[in-house]
């Protein structure tokens, strides 16, 4: 009998929220003063990860900011949607940082997982996971860890964390709740004419 | 006007569960003037509470108490603690159901006769024939307002249906329409017409779809003969030393354990909980559980051969707009062993929203192949394949080592596919993919079965008391005043969605119980 925790039905289904904090108001220059660029996409500093363009920023409470930046990249590598901005992936993994702030064992799982990915990247001649240039190389690294608790925790969490965001629905062409709009009876339930 | 009955009133009929079977039976008995106490583990949620949002709706309504799984089915790996998608609320799974309402075919009631011996299958003919059930199918279709019966027009076809229909025409399928649906295409029975919300699986906020939650239950309560106790989780059924059942023990919302006395007990907790209750009621007199002299309690679990096919097209489909399952092709539901399997299957339109698509398209899948599919969500059409699976004695519900919040052993659901199920699924995938290809699909995705929505057979009907648990009226062979009133009674599954048959059997069972009570046989 199996009672494993591979179950993809989390008990709670929080709607992903776009990250927002006072950090969001800072310019790239201000953020850079407090941190450094990591890879090509992220600025990382004490307690925050931001886009290299400063278009978004998240506070990091439980994890090392470097680890959080790696998680955002890992999230994209697991479910790569080129139309999705990094902020959607950051929102999808934000819950892990919050949990890590309260649960040392969980923090250890994530820190160790990212450290393992970094060493795997180094063995392959890259500076670390984030600075492994090609997606296919990063995916090869992830595949070697596919069975690990670390990978399954991140991937399983993303199924809801990423795809339950209304901003993602819009990008994928799903219109969501319809009752308040009177359903689709006058809004195109049978509007296709190409068949 | 809800009737309050005393817990020591041993003249009442106690029904466990208020879904398709229990909810219908409760109203039918109440209409006849019989006193009924219906015990429901879940709370009461009505259309104004339903959410057009897949995960929050699932949290609001679905049964998420612990269950375990085993067997070679992929659900045991991907959703180890969620073998089935069942509702825990007044109205049971008729809150989430899609409304597809089909009669079983004549030959499906006599599977053993028509299919012969199938290796590894525990086939049996039903003790009921289609002819016997027809008058009750008539009543059920009228009660539920099934489209294309009783002069009720079909629902308008949505985009997903248009793709299915175009493909059906290309494939030469003859019988394709927008379904026989227990969803109002016009205002009827005090409920409005469907406005194509597209959230049939989340509870119909219009109330256009039939659900016992807001049809049978309140009608029964209006008679003054029915009391529904919600948040009343039944733990076991009690009996006396003559072997008759005498009452039911449940735990209420405040944690009190209460025994409700009963003249008759009807079990309708769906095919996983119903056998679990009987197994958990084992006593020194019935060491293997109640009504289990045949040893068949919990055995022969069926979940229908299922699978889905999603097709991606060059242009948008927006399949999620409108009724979730109003579209069917019935051509493959015939019994035609030349296809390499016995029995048949239906092809029905289906759509999932983005949140559920991500969870169900390819559980565990990741990387570009997965996201390429999700990126084309807007251009997807979807169909569900549902057919007869073989009853196997080794498939079923047993008590697990794990315990629930009440300290009772939970159900372990074991399922291995039968070779006939696999052959049928492969055929169905092939036809489904060919259908979408015929209308220009650029990609097709044969998608594995979801946690079971159709749960059947674990307390099956049989003519002979040694082959099954209940007789043709759902009365247990061993205990005259113990009935089974849900999908657990199914001797075999047929190709059709089960609920219309569950409702028809409940109407028929109400007549039988009333007659037996009048005759003082129970
Ligand atoms: C998403 C979805 C779509 C579906 N679509 C269709 C469709 O289109 N057509 C079709 O024919 N069928 C469909 N079904 C299946 C249909 O809902 C079921 O076949 C039907 O509701 C089963 O009826 P039932 O009486 O056996 O059980 P249910 O309707 O599940 O009712 C069982 C009730 O018993 C209660 N219960 C269980 N244990 C206890 C206990 N110990 N104490 C007290 N109460 C208890 C449960 O909480 C529940 O309310 C669908 C199901 C789902 C989930
Ligand atoms: S599509 Fe029709 S039946 Fe389904 S939820 Fe909307 S109104 Fe109800």
PDB file of C-alpha atoms in Angstrom, chain B residues 294-433:
ATOM      1  CA  UNK B 294     -20.256 -14.368  -0.117  1.00  0.00           C
ATOM      2  CA  UNK B 295     -16.869 -12.808   0.594  1.00  0.00           C
ATOM      3  CA  UNK B 296     -17.644 -10.301  -2.180  1.00  0.00           C
ATOM      4  CA  UNK B 297     -17.895  -7.144  -0.065  1.00  0.00           C
ATOM      5  CA  UNK B 298     -15.381  -4.697  -1.503  1.00  0.00           C
ATOM      6  CA  UNK B 299     -14.511  -6.960  -4.453  1.00  0.00           C
ATOM      7  CA  UNK B 300     -15.041  -6.435  -8.196  1.00  0.00           C
ATOM      8  CA  UNK B 301     -14.328  -2.718  -8.051  1.00  0.00           C
ATOM      9  CA  UNK B 302     -14.869  -1.072 -11.420  1.00  0.00           C
ATOM     10  CA  UNK B 303     -13.954   2.457 -12.496  1.00  0.00           C
ATOM     11  CA  UNK B 304     -14.714   2.301 -16.224  1.00  0.00           C
ATOM     12  CA  UNK B 305     -12.042   2.091 -18.874  1.00  0.00           C
ATOM     13  CA  UNK B 306     -11.182   5.768 -19.273  1.00  0.00           C
ATOM     14  CA  UNK B 307      -8.710   8.046 -20.961  1.00  0.00           C
ATOM     15  CA  UNK B 308      -8.818  11.388 -22.722  1.00  0.00           C
ATOM     16  CA  UNK B 309      -7.552  12.725 -25.998  1.00  0.00           C
ATOM     17  CA  UNK B 310      -6.724  16.397 -26.442  1.00  0.00           C
ATOM     18  CA  UNK B 311      -6.142  17.665 -29.957  1.00  0.00           C
ATOM     19  CA  UNK B 312      -4.323  20.900 -30.835  1.00  0.00           C
ATOM     20  CA  UNK B 313      -5.418  22.904 -33.858  1.00  0.00           C
ATOM     21  CA  UNK B 314      -4.067  25.840 -35.830  1.00  0.00           C
ATOM     22  CA  UNK B 315      -6.866  28.086 -34.644  1.00  0.00           C
ATOM     23  CA  UNK B 316      -8.444  28.691 -31.225  1.00  0.00           C
ATOM     24  CA  UNK B 317     -11.147  26.343 -29.945  1.00  0.00           C
ATOM     25  CA  UNK B 318     -11.682  27.723 -26.441  1.00  0.00           C
ATOM     26  CA  UNK B 319     -13.091  24.368 -25.396  1.00  0.00           C
ATOM     27  CA  UNK B 320     -13.705  25.554 -21.835  1.00  0.00           C
ATOM     28  CA  UNK B 321     -16.487  27.854 -22.950  1.00  0.00           C
ATOM     29  CA  UNK B 322     -19.814  26.224 -22.301  1.00  0.00           C
ATOM     30  CA  UNK B 323     -21.133  22.920 -21.073  1.00  0.00           C
ATOM     31  CA  UNK B 324     -18.295  20.590 -20.091  1.00  0.00           C
ATOM     32  CA  UNK B 325     -19.642  17.320 -21.484  1.00  0.00           C
ATOM     33  CA  UNK B 326     -22.496  18.106 -23.898  1.00  0.00           C
ATOM     34  CA  UNK B 327     -21.290  16.085 -26.854  1.00  0.00           C
ATOM     35  CA  UNK B 328     -21.202  12.369 -27.557  1.00  0.00           C
ATOM     36  CA  UNK B 329     -20.422   9.772 -30.192  1.00  0.00           C
ATOM     37  CA  UNK B 330     -22.040   6.431 -29.369  1.00  0.00           C
ATOM     38  CA  UNK B 331     -20.913   4.389 -32.408  1.00  0.00           C
ATOM     39  CA  UNK B 332     -18.151   2.584 -30.504  1.00  0.00           C
ATOM     40  CA  UNK B 333     -20.389   1.567 -27.595  1.00  0.00           C
ATOM     41  CA  UNK B 334     -21.552  -1.602 -29.325  1.00  0.00           C
ATOM     42  CA  UNK B 335     -20.269  -5.054 -28.373  1.00  0.00           C
ATOM     43  CA  UNK B 336     -18.111  -6.081 -31.313  1.00  0.00           C
ATOM     44  CA  UNK B 337     -15.289  -8.485 -30.405  1.00  0.00           C
ATOM     45  CA  UNK B 338     -13.730  -8.028 -33.857  1.00  0.00           C
ATOM     46  CA  UNK B 339     -12.112  -4.887 -32.398  1.00  0.00           C
ATOM     47  CA  UNK B 340     -10.112  -7.106 -30.063  1.00  0.00           C
ATOM     48  CA  UNK B 341     -12.072  -6.623 -26.838  1.00  0.00           C
ATOM     49  CA  UNK B 342     -15.515  -7.255 -25.379  1.00  0.00           C
ATOM     50  CA  UNK B 343     -17.904  -4.425 -24.569  1.00  0.00           C
ATOM     51  CA  UNK B 344     -17.692  -0.904 -25.929  1.00  0.00           C
ATOM     52  CA  UNK B 345     -16.970   2.718 -25.131  1.00  0.00           C
ATOM     53  CA  UNK B 346     -18.446   6.182 -25.527  1.00  0.00           C
ATOM     54  CA  UNK B 347     -16.620   9.272 -26.791  1.00  0.00           C
ATOM     55  CA  UNK B 348     -17.744  12.436 -24.987  1.00  0.00           C
ATOM     56  CA  UNK B 349     -16.569  16.029 -25.106  1.00  0.00           C
ATOM     57  CA  UNK B 350     -14.541  17.139 -22.115  1.00  0.00           C
ATOM     58  CA  UNK B 351     -12.662  20.215 -21.120  1.00  0.00           C
ATOM     59  CA  UNK B 352     -10.549  21.110 -18.133  1.00  0.00           C
ATOM     60  CA  UNK B 353      -9.465  24.600 -17.127  1.00  0.00           C
ATOM     61  CA  UNK B 354      -5.762  25.483 -17.042  1.00  0.00           C
ATOM     62  CA  UNK B 355      -5.300  24.537 -13.347  1.00  0.00           C
ATOM     63  CA  UNK B 356      -6.680  21.012 -13.801  1.00  0.00           C
ATOM     64  CA  UNK B 357      -5.096  20.572 -17.219  1.00  0.00           C
ATOM     65  CA  UNK B 358      -1.705  21.169 -15.613  1.00  0.00           C
ATOM     66  CA  UNK B 359      -2.419  18.510 -12.991  1.00  0.00           C
ATOM     67  CA  UNK B 360      -3.974  15.887 -15.260  1.00  0.00           C
ATOM     68  CA  UNK B 361      -2.545  16.172 -18.790  1.00  0.00           C
ATOM     69  CA  UNK B 362       0.501  14.113 -17.944  1.00  0.00           C
ATOM     70  CA  UNK B 363       0.945  13.818 -14.184  1.00  0.00           C
ATOM     71  CA  UNK B 364       4.613  14.057 -13.306  1.00  0.00           C
ATOM     72  CA  UNK B 365       5.472  15.381 -16.771  1.00  0.00           C
ATOM     73  CA  UNK B 366       7.728  18.408 -17.216  1.00  0.00           C
ATOM     74  CA  UNK B 367       9.946  20.127 -19.755  1.00  0.00           C
ATOM     75  CA  UNK B 368       9.255  21.527 -23.204  1.00  0.00           C
ATOM     76  CA  UNK B 369       6.992  18.705 -24.337  1.00  0.00           C
ATOM     77  CA  UNK B 370       4.680  19.429 -21.444  1.00  0.00           C
ATOM     78  CA  UNK B 371       4.734  23.183 -21.798  1.00  0.00           C
ATOM     79  CA  UNK B 372       4.308  23.011 -25.575  1.00  0.00           C
ATOM     80  CA  UNK B 373       0.954  21.390 -24.877  1.00  0.00           C
ATOM     81  CA  UNK B 374      -0.006  23.917 -22.216  1.00  0.00           C
ATOM     82  CA  UNK B 375       1.026  26.784 -24.498  1.00  0.00           C
ATOM     83  CA  UNK B 376      -1.582  25.603 -27.007  1.00  0.00           C
ATOM     84  CA  UNK B 377      -4.372  25.434 -24.420  1.00  0.00           C
ATOM     85  CA  UNK B 378      -6.480  27.934 -26.303  1.00  0.00           C
ATOM     86  CA  UNK B 379      -6.342  25.826 -29.470  1.00  0.00           C
ATOM     87  CA  UNK B 380      -7.215  22.539 -27.789  1.00  0.00           C
ATOM     88  CA  UNK B 381     -10.279  20.357 -28.130  1.00  0.00           C
ATOM     89  CA  UNK B 382     -10.857  17.521 -25.713  1.00  0.00           C
ATOM     90  CA  UNK B 383     -12.744  14.280 -25.433  1.00  0.00           C
ATOM     91  CA  UNK B 384     -13.220  11.702 -22.733  1.00  0.00           C
ATOM     92  CA  UNK B 385     -13.264   8.003 -23.533  1.00  0.00           C
ATOM     93  CA  UNK B 386     -15.389   5.925 -21.212  1.00  0.00           C
ATOM     94  CA  UNK B 387     -16.115   2.233 -21.605  1.00  0.00           C
ATOM     95  CA  UNK B 388     -16.890  -1.001 -19.861  1.00  0.00           C
ATOM     96  CA  UNK B 389     -14.100  -2.380 -17.687  1.00  0.00           C
ATOM     97  CA  UNK B 390     -13.957  -5.959 -16.479  1.00  0.00           C
ATOM     98  CA  UNK B 391     -14.947  -6.798 -12.908  1.00  0.00           C
ATOM     99  CA  UNK B 392     -11.986  -8.588 -11.297  1.00  0.00           C
ATOM    100  CA  UNK B 393     -12.222 -10.169  -7.905  1.00  0.00           C
ATOM    101  CA  UNK B 394      -8.778  -8.867  -6.948  1.00  0.00           C
ATOM    102  CA  UNK B 395      -9.704  -5.250  -7.660  1.00  0.00           C
ATOM    103  CA  UNK B 396     -11.376  -3.577  -4.767  1.00  0.00           C
ATOM    104  CA  UNK B 397     -11.631  -1.967  -1.421  1.00  0.00           C
ATOM    105  CA  UNK B 398      -9.999  -3.404   1.694  1.00  0.00           C
ATOM    106  CA  UNK B 399      -9.283  -1.860   5.062  1.00  0.00           C
ATOM    107  CA  UNK B 400      -5.905  -0.160   5.166  1.00  0.00           C
ATOM    108  CA  UNK B 401      -3.485   0.098   8.075  1.00  0.00           C
ATOM    109  CA  UNK B 402      -3.927   3.866   7.914  1.00  0.00           C
ATOM    110  CA  UNK B 403      -6.652   5.432  10.078  1.00  0.00           C
ATOM    111  CA  UNK B 404      -8.832   8.465   9.463  1.00  0.00           C
ATOM    112  CA  UNK B 405      -9.571  11.392  11.794  1.00  0.00           C
ATOM    113  CA  UNK B 406     -12.096   9.205  13.638  1.00  0.00           C
ATOM    114  CA  UNK B 407      -9.596   6.410  14.214  1.00  0.00           C
ATOM    115  CA  UNK B 408     -11.313   4.116  11.708  1.00  0.00           C
ATOM    116  CA  UNK B 409      -9.267   2.144   9.147  1.00  0.00           C
ATOM    117  CA  UNK B 410      -9.418   3.904   5.798  1.00  0.00           C
ATOM    118  CA  UNK B 411     -10.132   2.308   2.440  1.00  0.00           C
ATOM    119  CA  UNK B 412      -7.296   0.982   0.342  1.00  0.00           C
ATOM    120  CA  UNK B 413      -8.303   0.908  -3.313  1.00  0.00           C
ATOM    121  CA  UNK B 414      -6.507  -1.710  -5.366  1.00  0.00           C
ATOM    122  CA  UNK B 415      -6.752  -1.699  -9.136  1.00  0.00           C
ATOM    123  CA  UNK B 416      -4.958  -3.514 -11.929  1.00  0.00           C
ATOM    124  CA  UNK B 417      -6.068  -3.012 -15.504  1.00  0.00           C
ATOM    125  CA  UNK B 418      -7.485  -6.115 -17.180  1.00  0.00           C
ATOM    126  CA  UNK B 419      -6.017  -6.898 -20.640  1.00  0.00           C
ATOM    127  CA  UNK B 420      -9.468  -6.163 -22.061  1.00  0.00           C
ATOM    128  CA  UNK B 421      -9.378  -2.685 -20.476  1.00  0.00           C
ATOM    129  CA  UNK B 422      -5.971  -2.036 -22.049  1.00  0.00           C
ATOM    130  CA  UNK B 423      -7.021  -3.269 -25.491  1.00  0.00           C
ATOM    131  CA  UNK B 424     -10.113  -1.084 -25.339  1.00  0.00           C
ATOM    132  CA  UNK B 425      -8.181   1.981 -24.185  1.00  0.00           C
ATOM    133  CA  UNK B 426      -5.661   1.593 -26.985  1.00  0.00           C
ATOM    134  CA  UNK B 427      -8.466   1.304 -29.525  1.00  0.00           C
ATOM    135  CA  UNK B 428     -10.201   4.329 -28.065  1.00  0.00           C
ATOM    136  CA  UNK B 429      -6.990   6.404 -28.102  1.00  0.00           C
ATOM    137  CA  UNK B 430      -6.404   5.437 -31.734  1.00  0.00           C
ATOM    138  CA  UNK B 431      -9.927   6.422 -32.773  1.00  0.00           C
ATOM    139  CA  UNK B 432      -9.877   9.624 -30.753  1.00  0.00           C
ATOM    140  CA  UNK B 433      -6.557  10.737 -32.187  1.00  0.00           C
TER     141      UNK B 433
END
